[in-house]
Coordinates of C-alpha atoms in Angstrom, one line a residue:
Chain A
M1 CA -11.2 45.3 11.2
K2 CA -9.4 43.1 8.7
Q3 CA -11.3 40.6 6.7
F4 CA -11.4 37.1 8.1
D5 CA -9.5 35.6 5.2
D6 CA -6.6 38.0 5.4
I7 CA -6.3 37.5 9.2
F8 CA -6.4 33.7 8.8
K9 CA -3.8 33.8 6.1
E10 CA -1.5 35.9 8.2
K11 CA -2.0 33.6 11.1
V12 CA -1.2 30.5 9.0
S13 CA 2.0 32.2 7.7
S14 CA 3.1 33.4 11.1
S15 CA 2.2 30.3 13.0
F16 CA 4.1 28.0 10.6
S17 CA 7.1 30.2 10.2
N18 CA 7.5 30.2 14.0
A19 CA 6.8 26.5 14.4
D20 CA 9.7 24.5 15.7
Y21 CA 9.9 20.8 14.8
S22 CA 13.6 20.5 15.4
Q23 CA 12.8 17.9 18.2
L24 CA 11.7 15.6 15.3
A25 CA 14.8 16.2 13.2
D26 CA 16.7 13.2 14.6
D27 CA 13.8 10.8 14.0
G28 CA 13.3 12.4 10.6
W29 CA 17.0 11.8 9.6
K30 CA 16.9 8.2 10.8
A31 CA 13.7 7.6 8.7
F32 CA 15.4 9.3 5.8
V33 CA 18.5 7.1 6.1
R34 CA 16.3 4.0 6.3
K35 CA 14.4 5.2 3.3
Q36 CA 17.5 6.0 1.3
K37 CA 19.1 2.6 2.0
G38 CA 16.2 0.2 2.2
G39 CA 13.1 2.1 1.2
R40 CA 14.0 2.3 -2.4
K41 CA 14.6 -1.4 -2.6
L42 CA 11.2 -2.0 -1.0
A43 CA 9.5 0.3 -3.4
L44 CA 11.1 -1.6 -6.2
V45 CA 9.7 -4.9 -5.0
V46 CA 6.4 -4.4 -6.7
P47 CA 6.2 -1.0 -8.5
F48 CA 3.2 -0.2 -10.5
W49 CA 4.7 -0.9 -13.9
A50 CA 5.6 -4.4 -12.6
K51 CA 2.0 -5.0 -11.5
A52 CA 0.8 -3.8 -14.9
A53 CA 3.4 -5.9 -16.6
S54 CA 2.4 -9.0 -14.7
V55 CA -1.2 -8.5 -15.7
A56 CA -0.1 -8.0 -19.3
V57 CA 2.0 -11.1 -19.2
L58 CA -0.8 -13.2 -17.8
L59 CA -3.2 -11.8 -20.5
S60 CA -0.6 -12.5 -23.2
V61 CA -0.1 -16.1 -22.0
G62 CA -3.8 -16.5 -22.1
G63 CA -4.0 -15.0 -25.6
L64 CA -1.2 -17.2 -26.7
F65 CA -3.0 -20.3 -25.6
V66 CA -6.2 -19.1 -27.3
Y67 CA -4.2 -18.4 -30.5
K68 CA -2.5 -21.8 -30.3
S69 CA -5.7 -23.6 -29.8
F70 CA -7.1 -22.2 -33.0
N71 CA -4.0 -22.3 -35.1
D72 CA -1.9 -25.2 -33.9
K73 CA -3.8 -28.1 -35.5
P74 CA -2.1 -27.9 -38.9
L75 CA 1.3 -27.7 -37.2
V76 CA 0.6 -30.8 -35.1
V77 CA -0.6 -32.8 -38.1
S78 CA 2.3 -31.8 -40.4
E79 CA 4.9 -32.6 -37.8
N80 CA 3.6 -36.1 -37.2
A81 CA 2.5 -36.9 -40.7
A82 CA 5.9 -35.8 -42.1
P83 CA 6.8 -39.3 -43.6
Y84 CA 3.6 -39.3 -45.5
K85 CA 4.0 -35.7 -46.8
E86 CA 7.4 -36.6 -48.1
S87 CA 6.3 -39.7 -49.8
V88 CA 3.2 -38.3 -51.5
N89 CA 4.7 -35.0 -52.5
P90 CA 5.2 -34.6 -56.3
A91 CA 8.6 -35.5 -57.6
P92 CA 11.1 -32.7 -57.6
E93 CA 11.5 -30.8 -60.8
P94 CA 13.8 -32.7 -63.2
I95 CA 17.4 -31.6 -63.1
S96 CA 19.2 -31.3 -66.3
E97 CA 21.9 -33.8 -67.2
S98 CA 24.6 -31.1 -67.2
V99 CA 23.8 -30.0 -63.6
K100 CA 23.9 -33.6 -62.5
T101 CA 27.2 -34.2 -64.1
A102 CA 28.7 -31.0 -62.7
V103 CA 27.5 -31.9 -59.2
L104 CA 28.9 -35.4 -59.4
L105 CA 32.2 -34.2 -60.8
K106 CA 32.6 -31.5 -58.2
N107 CA 31.9 -33.6 -55.2
C108 CA 32.9 -37.1 -56.0
Q109 CA 36.5 -36.6 -57.4
L110 CA 35.4 -38.7 -60.3
S111 CA 37.2 -38.4 -63.6
P112 CA 35.0 -37.6 -66.6
E113 CA 35.9 -40.9 -68.2
S114 CA 35.0 -43.1 -65.1
Y115 CA 31.8 -41.1 -64.6
K116 CA 30.9 -41.7 -68.2
A117 CA 31.5 -45.4 -67.7
A118 CA 29.5 -45.4 -64.5
E119 CA 26.7 -43.5 -66.1
E120 CA 26.3 -46.1 -68.9
K121 CA 26.0 -48.9 -66.3
P122 CA 23.3 -49.3 -63.5
A123 CA 24.5 -46.1 -61.8
V124 CA 22.0 -44.5 -64.1
N125 CA 19.5 -45.8 -61.7
L126 CA 21.1 -43.7 -59.0
L127 CA 19.6 -40.6 -60.7
T128 CA 16.3 -42.4 -60.9
V129 CA 16.5 -43.1 -57.2
S130 CA 17.0 -39.5 -56.4
D131 CA 13.6 -38.7 -58.0
A132 CA 12.1 -40.6 -55.1
V133 CA 14.1 -38.8 -52.5
P134 CA 11.9 -36.5 -50.3
E135 CA 11.7 -33.0 -51.7
T136 CA 13.3 -31.5 -48.6
D137 CA 16.6 -32.9 -49.8
S138 CA 17.5 -31.8 -53.3
I139 CA 19.5 -34.1 -55.5
A140 CA 22.5 -31.9 -55.2
S141 CA 22.4 -32.0 -51.4
V142 CA 22.0 -35.7 -51.3
Y143 CA 25.1 -36.2 -53.4
I144 CA 27.1 -33.6 -51.5
S145 CA 26.3 -35.1 -48.1
Q146 CA 27.1 -38.6 -49.2
D147 CA 30.7 -37.8 -49.9
I148 CA 31.2 -40.8 -52.1
T149 CA 34.4 -41.6 -53.9
F150 CA 33.1 -42.9 -57.0
Q151 CA 34.5 -45.9 -58.8
A152 CA 32.8 -47.7 -61.5
D153 CA 32.3 -50.9 -59.4
T154 CA 31.1 -49.2 -56.2
V155 CA 28.7 -47.1 -58.2
R156 CA 27.2 -50.3 -59.6
N157 CA 27.0 -51.8 -56.0
N158 CA 25.5 -48.6 -54.7
A159 CA 23.0 -48.5 -57.5
S160 CA 21.7 -51.9 -56.6
V161 CA 21.5 -51.0 -52.9
Q162 CA 19.6 -47.9 -53.9
E163 CA 17.3 -49.9 -56.1
E164 CA 16.4 -52.0 -53.0
N165 CA 15.8 -48.9 -51.0
I166 CA 13.5 -47.5 -53.7
A167 CA 11.5 -50.6 -53.5
E168 CA 11.3 -50.3 -49.7
N169 CA 10.5 -46.6 -49.9
Q170 CA 7.8 -47.3 -52.4
I171 CA 6.2 -49.9 -50.2
A172 CA 6.5 -47.6 -47.1
G173 CA 5.0 -44.8 -49.1
E174 CA 2.1 -46.9 -50.1
T175 CA 1.7 -48.1 -46.6
N176 CA 1.7 -44.4 -45.3
K177 CA -0.9 -43.5 -47.9
Q178 CA -3.2 -46.2 -46.7
D179 CA -2.6 -45.3 -43.0
L180 CA -3.0 -41.5 -43.5
P181 CA -6.7 -40.9 -42.9
A182 CA -6.7 -42.7 -39.5
E183 CA -3.5 -41.0 -38.5
V184 CA -4.6 -37.5 -39.3
A185 CA -7.9 -38.1 -37.6
V186 CA -6.1 -39.2 -34.4
E187 CA -3.8 -36.2 -34.5
E188 CA -6.7 -33.8 -35.0
V189 CA -8.5 -35.2 -32.1
S190 CA -5.5 -35.1 -29.8
G191 CA -4.7 -31.6 -31.1
S192 CA -8.1 -30.2 -30.2
R193 CA -7.9 -31.9 -26.8
R194 CA -4.5 -30.4 -26.0
T195 CA -5.7 -26.8 -25.6
S196 CA -9.3 -25.7 -25.4
L197 CA -11.2 -22.5 -24.6
I198 CA -13.7 -22.4 -21.8
A199 CA -16.2 -19.7 -21.0
G200 CA -18.4 -19.6 -18.0
F201 CA -20.2 -17.8 -15.3
A202 CA -20.7 -18.4 -11.6
G203 CA -23.1 -17.5 -8.8
I204 CA -21.1 -16.9 -5.7
M205 CA -21.9 -16.5 -2.0
S206 CA -19.2 -14.9 0.1
E207 CA -18.6 -14.3 3.7
A208 CA -16.4 -11.5 5.1
G209 CA -15.5 -12.3 8.6
S210 CA -18.7 -13.8 10.0
K211 CA -21.0 -11.7 7.8
S212 CA -22.4 -13.1 4.6
A213 CA -22.6 -10.9 1.6
S214 CA -25.8 -8.9 1.3
T215 CA -26.4 -10.3 -2.2
P216 CA -24.9 -13.1 -4.2
G217 CA -21.9 -12.2 -6.3
V218 CA -21.6 -12.9 -9.9
S219 CA -18.6 -13.8 -12.0
V220 CA -17.9 -14.1 -15.7
G221 CA -14.7 -15.5 -17.1
F222 CA -12.7 -17.2 -19.7
F223 CA -10.3 -20.0 -19.2
I224 CA -7.7 -21.9 -21.2
D225 CA -7.4 -25.6 -20.6
Q226 CA -4.0 -26.9 -21.5
K227 CA -3.5 -30.6 -21.2
L228 CA -0.2 -31.5 -19.6
G229 CA -0.8 -35.2 -19.4
K230 CA -3.4 -37.8 -19.8
R231 CA -5.2 -36.9 -16.6
I232 CA -3.8 -33.5 -15.7
S233 CA -4.2 -30.1 -17.2
F234 CA -3.4 -26.5 -16.4
R235 CA -6.3 -24.0 -16.5
P236 CA -5.4 -20.3 -16.2
G237 CA -8.1 -17.8 -16.8
I238 CA -9.4 -14.3 -16.2
A239 CA -12.7 -13.4 -14.6
L240 CA -14.6 -10.3 -13.6
S241 CA -16.6 -10.5 -10.3
K242 CA -18.9 -8.2 -8.4
F243 CA -19.7 -8.4 -4.8
A244 CA -21.7 -6.4 -2.3
Y245 CA -21.2 -6.7 1.5
A246 CA -23.0 -5.1 4.4
S247 CA -21.9 -4.7 8.0
V248 CA -18.4 -5.9 7.3
P249 CA -15.9 -6.0 10.2
V250 CA -13.6 -3.3 9.0
A251 CA -10.9 -2.4 11.5
S252 CA -11.2 1.1 13.2
A253 CA -7.8 2.2 11.9
K254 CA -9.0 1.5 8.3
V255 CA -12.1 3.5 8.9
I256 CA -10.3 6.4 10.5
D257 CA -7.8 6.4 7.7
R258 CA -10.6 7.1 5.3
M259 CA -12.1 9.9 7.1
I260 CA -12.0 13.5 5.9
Y261 CA -11.1 14.7 9.4
A262 CA -8.8 11.9 10.2
S263 CA -6.5 13.8 12.5
A264 CA -9.4 15.0 14.6
F265 CA -10.2 11.4 15.7
N266 CA -8.3 9.4 18.2
S267 CA -7.1 6.4 16.2
Q268 CA -6.4 4.4 19.3
V269 CA -10.1 4.3 20.2
P270 CA -12.2 1.8 18.3
V271 CA -15.0 3.3 16.3
N272 CA -18.4 1.7 16.6
N273 CA -20.1 0.7 13.5
S274 CA -23.8 1.2 13.1
D275 CA -23.9 0.3 9.4
N276 CA -21.6 0.0 6.5
K277 CA -21.5 -1.2 2.9
L278 CA -18.7 -2.3 0.7
D279 CA -19.1 -2.9 -3.1
V280 CA -16.2 -4.6 -4.8
I281 CA -15.4 -5.3 -8.4
T282 CA -12.5 -7.5 -9.0
M283 CA -10.5 -9.0 -11.9
E284 CA -9.6 -12.5 -10.9
I285 CA -6.7 -14.3 -12.4
P286 CA -7.0 -18.0 -11.4
L287 CA -4.2 -20.5 -12.1
N288 CA -5.6 -23.9 -11.5
F289 CA -4.5 -27.5 -12.0
V290 CA -7.2 -30.0 -13.0
F291 CA -7.0 -33.7 -12.3
T292 CA -9.4 -36.0 -14.1
V293 CA -10.6 -38.5 -11.5
L294 CA -13.0 -40.5 -13.7
E295 CA -13.6 -40.6 -17.4
K296 CA -16.5 -42.6 -18.8
G297 CA -17.3 -42.2 -22.4
K298 CA -17.7 -38.5 -23.1
S299 CA -18.4 -37.6 -19.5
G300 CA -16.0 -37.2 -16.6
L301 CA -15.4 -36.2 -13.1
Y302 CA -12.5 -33.9 -12.1
I303 CA -11.1 -32.0 -9.2
S304 CA -9.3 -28.8 -9.4
A305 CA -6.9 -26.8 -7.1
G306 CA -4.9 -23.6 -7.5
A307 CA -4.7 -20.0 -6.5
S308 CA -6.1 -16.7 -7.7
T309 CA -4.7 -13.3 -7.9
L310 CA -7.3 -10.5 -7.3
I311 CA -6.9 -7.2 -8.9
Y312 CA -9.4 -4.7 -7.6
L313 CA -11.1 -2.5 -10.2
N314 CA -13.3 -0.6 -7.8
Q315 CA -13.9 -0.6 -4.0
Q316 CA -16.7 1.6 -2.8
F317 CA -17.1 1.9 1.0
S318 CA -19.6 3.8 3.0
G319 CA -20.6 3.6 6.6
D320 CA -22.0 5.4 9.7
Y321 CA -19.7 5.3 12.7
V322 CA -19.5 6.8 16.2
G323 CA -16.0 7.7 17.3
M324 CA -14.3 9.7 19.9
V325 CA -13.1 13.2 19.1
T326 CA -10.5 15.0 21.2
Q327 CA -11.8 18.5 22.0
K328 CA -9.7 21.2 23.4
S329 CA -11.0 23.9 25.7
Y330 CA -9.5 26.4 28.2
D331 CA -10.4 26.4 31.9
A332 CA -12.3 29.7 32.5
V333 CA -10.6 30.2 35.9
T334 CA -7.1 29.0 35.5
G335 CA -6.7 29.3 31.7
A336 CA -5.3 25.8 31.5
L337 CA -5.8 23.8 28.4
I338 CA -8.3 21.0 28.9
E339 CA -8.5 18.1 26.5
S340 CA -11.6 15.9 26.6
S341 CA -12.9 13.0 24.4
V342 CA -16.4 13.3 23.2
P343 CA -18.4 10.9 21.0
Q344 CA -19.3 12.0 17.6
A345 CA -21.3 10.4 14.8
F346 CA -19.8 10.6 11.4
N347 CA -20.2 9.2 7.9
V348 CA -17.4 7.8 5.9
K349 CA -17.3 7.4 2.2
S350 CA -14.4 6.3 0.1
E351 CA -13.7 4.9 -3.3
D352 CA -10.5 3.1 -4.2
K353 CA -10.1 3.2 -8.0
A354 CA -8.8 0.6 -10.4
F355 CA -5.5 -1.1 -9.7
S356 CA -5.2 0.6 -6.3
H357 CA -4.9 -2.7 -4.6
T358 CA -3.9 -6.3 -5.7
D359 CA -3.8 -9.5 -3.6
Y360 CA -1.3 -11.7 -5.3
F361 CA -2.4 -15.3 -4.9
G362 CA -4.8 -14.2 -2.2
L363 CA -7.2 -17.0 -2.7
A364 CA -6.8 -20.8 -2.7
N365 CA -9.2 -22.4 -5.1
L366 CA -10.7 -25.9 -4.6
S367 CA -13.4 -27.4 -6.8
A368 CA -14.8 -30.6 -8.1
G369 CA -16.6 -30.7 -11.5
Y370 CA -18.6 -32.9 -13.8
S371 CA -18.2 -32.6 -17.6
M372 CA -20.8 -33.8 -20.1
S373 CA -20.7 -33.9 -23.8
L374 CA -22.7 -31.4 -25.8
G375 CA -22.1 -32.4 -29.4
K376 CA -18.7 -31.2 -30.4
S377 CA -18.3 -29.2 -27.2
S378 CA -19.0 -29.9 -23.6
M379 CA -20.5 -28.4 -20.5
L380 CA -18.9 -28.3 -17.1
L381 CA -20.7 -28.0 -13.8
E382 CA -18.3 -27.1 -11.0
P383 CA -19.1 -26.4 -7.4
F384 CA -16.2 -24.6 -5.8
I385 CA -14.9 -22.9 -2.7
Q386 CA -12.2 -20.2 -2.4
L387 CA -10.4 -19.7 0.9
P388 CA -8.4 -16.6 1.8
V389 CA -4.6 -17.1 1.9
S390 CA -4.1 -13.5 3.0
D391 CA -6.2 -10.5 4.0
L392 CA -8.2 -9.3 1.0
T393 CA -9.3 -5.9 -0.3
S394 CA -7.9 -2.6 0.9
F395 CA -9.8 -3.2 4.1
D396 CA -7.8 -6.4 5.0
L397 CA -10.8 -8.7 5.2
K398 CA -10.9 -12.4 5.4
I399 CA -13.4 -13.3 2.7
K400 CA -14.4 -16.9 1.8
Y401 CA -16.3 -17.6 -1.4
G402 CA -18.3 -20.6 -2.5
G403 CA -20.6 -21.2 -5.4
L404 CA -21.4 -23.0 -8.6
S405 CA -19.9 -22.3 -11.9
V406 CA -21.3 -23.3 -15.2
K407 CA -18.8 -23.5 -18.0
Y408 CA -18.9 -24.2 -21.7
R409 CA -15.9 -25.8 -23.3
F410 CA -15.4 -25.1 -27.0
G411 CA -14.3 -28.5 -28.4
R412 CA -14.0 -31.6 -26.3
Chain B
M1 CA 32.1 12.0 15.1
N2 CA 30.0 14.4 17.2
K3 CA 32.9 16.9 17.2
R4 CA 32.9 16.7 13.4
R5 CA 29.2 17.2 13.3
L6 CA 29.6 20.3 15.4
E7 CA 32.2 21.6 13.0
Y8 CA 29.9 21.1 10.1
Q9 CA 27.1 22.9 11.8
D10 CA 29.1 26.1 11.4
Y11 CA 29.4 25.6 7.7
S12 CA 27.4 27.8 5.4
D13 CA 24.9 26.4 3.0
P14 CA 27.2 26.5 0.0
E15 CA 29.9 24.6 2.0
L16 CA 27.4 22.0 3.1
I17 CA 26.1 21.6 -0.5
A18 CA 29.7 21.2 -1.7
G19 CA 30.1 18.5 1.0
C20 CA 26.9 16.8 -0.1
L21 CA 28.1 16.8 -3.7
N22 CA 31.2 15.1 -2.5
G23 CA 29.1 12.4 -0.9
K24 CA 29.8 13.4 2.7
E25 CA 27.0 12.0 4.8
L26 CA 27.6 14.3 7.7
C27 CA 27.0 17.3 5.4
Q28 CA 23.8 15.7 4.2
E29 CA 22.7 15.2 7.8
V30 CA 23.5 18.7 8.9
L31 CA 21.8 20.3 5.9
Y32 CA 18.7 18.0 6.4
K33 CA 18.4 19.0 10.0
R34 CA 19.1 22.7 9.4
Y35 CA 16.0 22.9 7.1
F36 CA 13.9 20.2 8.8
S37 CA 11.6 22.6 10.8
Y38 CA 11.1 24.7 7.7
A39 CA 10.4 21.7 5.5
M40 CA 7.9 20.3 8.1
S41 CA 6.1 23.6 8.4
I42 CA 5.5 23.5 4.6
S43 CA 4.7 19.8 4.2
L44 CA 2.3 19.7 7.3
R45 CA 0.0 22.1 5.5
Y46 CA -0.4 19.7 2.7
T47 CA -0.7 16.4 4.4
R48 CA -3.0 14.7 6.9
N49 CA -0.6 14.2 9.8
R50 CA 3.0 14.4 11.0
D51 CA 4.0 11.0 9.7
D52 CA 2.9 11.9 6.2
A53 CA 4.5 15.3 6.4
M54 CA 7.8 13.6 7.4
E55 CA 7.5 11.3 4.4
V56 CA 7.0 14.2 2.1
V57 CA 10.1 15.9 3.7
N58 CA 12.2 12.8 3.2
D59 CA 11.0 12.3 -0.4
S60 CA 11.8 15.9 -1.0
Y61 CA 15.2 15.7 0.5
M62 CA 15.9 12.6 -1.6
K63 CA 15.1 14.7 -4.7
V64 CA 17.3 17.5 -3.3
L65 CA 20.3 15.1 -3.1
D66 CA 19.5 13.7 -6.6
K67 CA 19.3 17.2 -8.2
L68 CA 21.9 19.0 -6.1
A69 CA 24.3 19.1 -9.0
D70 CA 21.8 21.2 -11.0
F71 CA 21.3 23.7 -8.1
D72 CA 22.7 27.2 -8.8
P73 CA 24.7 28.1 -5.7
S74 CA 24.2 31.8 -6.4
K75 CA 20.5 31.4 -5.6
S76 CA 18.8 30.7 -2.3
F77 CA 18.8 27.1 -1.3
R78 CA 15.8 27.7 0.9
A79 CA 13.6 28.9 -2.0
W80 CA 14.8 26.0 -4.2
Y81 CA 14.1 23.5 -1.4
S82 CA 10.6 25.0 -0.8
K83 CA 9.7 24.6 -4.4
I84 CA 10.7 20.9 -4.3
L85 CA 8.7 20.5 -1.1
V86 CA 5.6 22.0 -2.7
N87 CA 6.0 19.8 -5.8
T88 CA 6.5 16.7 -3.7
S89 CA 3.4 17.7 -1.7
I90 CA 1.5 17.9 -5.0
D91 CA 2.7 14.4 -5.9
Y92 CA 1.5 13.3 -2.5
Y93 CA -1.9 14.8 -3.2
R94 CA -2.0 13.0 -6.6
R95 CA -1.0 9.7 -5.0
N96 CA -3.9 10.1 -2.6
L97 CA -6.3 11.1 -5.4
K98 CA -7.0 7.4 -6.1
R99 CA -8.8 7.3 -2.7
K100 CA -11.5 9.9 -3.1
D101 CA -13.0 11.3 0.0
D102 CA -16.2 13.1 0.0
I103 CA -17.1 16.0 2.2
S104 CA -20.0 15.1 4.4
V105 CA -23.4 16.5 3.4
D106 CA -24.0 17.9 6.9
M107 CA -20.9 20.0 6.5
I108 CA -21.9 21.6 3.2
S109 CA -25.5 22.3 4.3
D110 CA -24.4 24.0 7.4
M111 CA -22.1 26.5 5.7
S112 CA -23.1 30.1 6.2
D113 CA -21.8 33.3 4.7
E114 CA -21.2 34.8 8.1
E115 CA -17.7 36.2 8.4
P116 CA -16.4 35.6 11.9
V117 CA -13.6 37.7 13.4
I118 CA -10.6 35.8 14.6
D119 CA -10.5 36.8 18.2
V120 CA -8.7 33.8 19.6
E121 CA -5.1 32.9 19.2
L122 CA -4.9 30.1 16.7
S123 CA -2.0 27.6 17.3
V124 CA -0.4 25.5 14.6
D125 CA -2.4 22.6 15.9
D126 CA -5.6 24.5 15.6
I127 CA -4.8 25.5 12.0
L128 CA -3.9 21.9 11.2
A129 CA -7.2 20.8 12.7
I130 CA -9.0 23.2 10.4
F131 CA -6.9 22.1 7.5
S132 CA -7.5 18.4 8.2
R133 CA -11.2 19.1 7.8
L134 CA -10.8 20.6 4.4
P135 CA -11.1 18.4 1.3
E136 CA -7.6 17.8 -0.1
N137 CA -8.2 19.8 -3.3
Y138 CA -9.4 22.8 -1.3
K139 CA -6.5 22.6 1.1
L140 CA -4.0 22.3 -1.7
T141 CA -5.4 25.3 -3.6
F142 CA -5.6 27.4 -0.5
N143 CA -2.0 26.7 0.4
L144 CA -0.7 27.2 -3.1
Y145 CA -2.6 30.5 -3.6
E146 CA -2.7 32.1 -0.2
I147 CA 0.5 30.9 1.3
E148 CA 2.9 30.1 -1.5
G149 CA 1.7 32.9 -3.7
Y150 CA 1.0 31.0 -6.9
S151 CA -1.5 32.4 -9.4
H152 CA -4.6 30.5 -10.4
E153 CA -3.0 29.9 -13.8
E154 CA 0.0 28.4 -12.3
I155 CA -2.1 26.2 -9.9
A156 CA -4.3 25.1 -12.8
E157 CA -1.2 24.0 -14.7
M158 CA 0.4 22.3 -11.7
L159 CA -2.8 20.3 -10.8
G160 CA -4.1 19.8 -14.3
I161 CA -7.3 21.6 -13.7
S162 CA -9.0 24.6 -15.2
V163 CA -8.4 28.1 -13.9
S164 CA -12.0 28.5 -13.0
T165 CA -11.9 25.2 -11.0
S166 CA -8.9 26.6 -9.1
R167 CA -10.8 29.8 -8.4
S168 CA -13.8 27.9 -7.3
N169 CA -11.8 25.6 -5.1
L170 CA -10.2 28.6 -3.4
A171 CA -13.6 30.2 -2.8
R172 CA -15.0 27.0 -1.4
A173 CA -11.9 26.5 0.8
K174 CA -12.2 29.9 2.3
K175 CA -15.9 29.4 3.0
T176 CA -15.2 26.0 4.5
V177 CA -12.5 27.4 6.7
R178 CA -14.8 30.2 7.9
E179 CA -17.5 27.6 8.7
I180 CA -15.2 25.3 10.6
Y181 CA -13.8 28.2 12.5
F182 CA -17.3 29.5 13.3
K183 CA -18.4 26.0 14.5
E184 CA -15.3 24.9 16.4
F185 CA -13.8 28.1 17.8
K186 CA -16.5 30.8 18.0
S187 CA -19.0 28.4 19.5
N188 CA -16.8 27.4 22.3
P189 CA -17.5 30.0 25.0
A190 CA -14.9 28.6 27.4
R191 CA -12.3 29.2 24.9
N192 CA -13.4 32.7 24.0
E193 CA -13.7 33.7 27.6
A194 CA -10.1 32.6 28.2
V195 CA -8.9 34.9 25.5

């Protein structure tokens, strides 16, 4: 008697080598043609690298906002306070007389004699004027750009005009100096308000189908608040959430699909659930717009709306089910094959790992919040609801969320 | 069109391959259908059902058409194709790895060392039913070692596991097969009587 393993191996080899699936060849070819022509395009719609890239882009944008919020202040101040900087900067290094003469001669088609004459007269002041020119424009560049055809008289006239300008510039410079502290202060405030970092956590109740979550979920996240206008701002973020559900209404097909002996079960027959459990960890990327409704002193009321993309980091499912199994037997008398369906209890366990499923803009976010000042920063209390735009998780569940988030804004 | 298809069906493999290389769709179709049964018989052993098996066949054939220029016509197309099928099946296994199924506790505890004798005629469907109850890694190792004839070293390299894991998977696969057979086929008196 041959060993079982050898006999089984032989049976596998012989059975499959004699198997004839040619009746499926036409269907197979049609499916292949479809795949060849359209399937590849579909596969390209959201390949894995694109999902990863989109996450990376979102994180980068968030990082950029954070970076800008901490590094942009000097830039904003310098941009707006430019007139002051120019007027208070120390005078440019003195340029030697020979350089001045060379520049003038080269660019102004002025004969040495007429230049000399002009230099002895008020045109001398012209060089003095240039000392007050902002440092960004060197003396040479000022002269070159002016493209003046020097003549002794016009030089004199220009000199007087420049003298007037000096006086005006000096007055303006002094005015700027006086205005500076207030201006910088205003800019600093508006700069800090433009972008701010928010950190927060939330307690969340959720409902899958008509079943509430077995325990409240928690969420921790970071957000960037970017002011777009006086009353509107854009608030992207990233948050990690954990939820646990029990007795969720998972479709039979989804359960059977996760069974070890999937093919033994009749997928057309619904399986009855006695108990199941679903633990989900998600990375949520909310993109919300915030509208300030009321602002009173340092407090305010706002409403927020947007959508969230959910990237699943882990989905653990387990459940006890009763399903119908097709059993084959042979009639003892006639030898005919008899197929019968019998109920069988079974346990299903599955774990979908990180990034195995993503719901792009799967949730619509709605919230209203109250912000209150806490010294140089502020605290936000924000009740919210999230409604499903599409089926969520790998189990295609309609999940609603609601809760209260407490956020801390760094800077007002 | 049908007349031409009939003509192509008389073509040898090298002629069809040459036609495929020239982009003739009819040659591609005839070659596909010529090896379809063979391809399905391999892929079915690695997948969960016919739809998945057909998907593996189609993915494999796409690779065949992509790599056909590299194929050495002096060698057997069948052997080359089977290698692509096995590799694609391994890819299929890897894709499904992200969804980890556990073998039920009942199943393991009931396993015995009894070695039943195969005294019933096992059909392809019966074998597939047994395979469908095997965890994916056991099924893969069993097929690669017992049916395709790969060594444990080769399997370890292909699946990125250790040689000892491959050996252990095979031993467990055989034990599980015996157990399933014992439970499902030996314990069915009506069936045994018939045989």
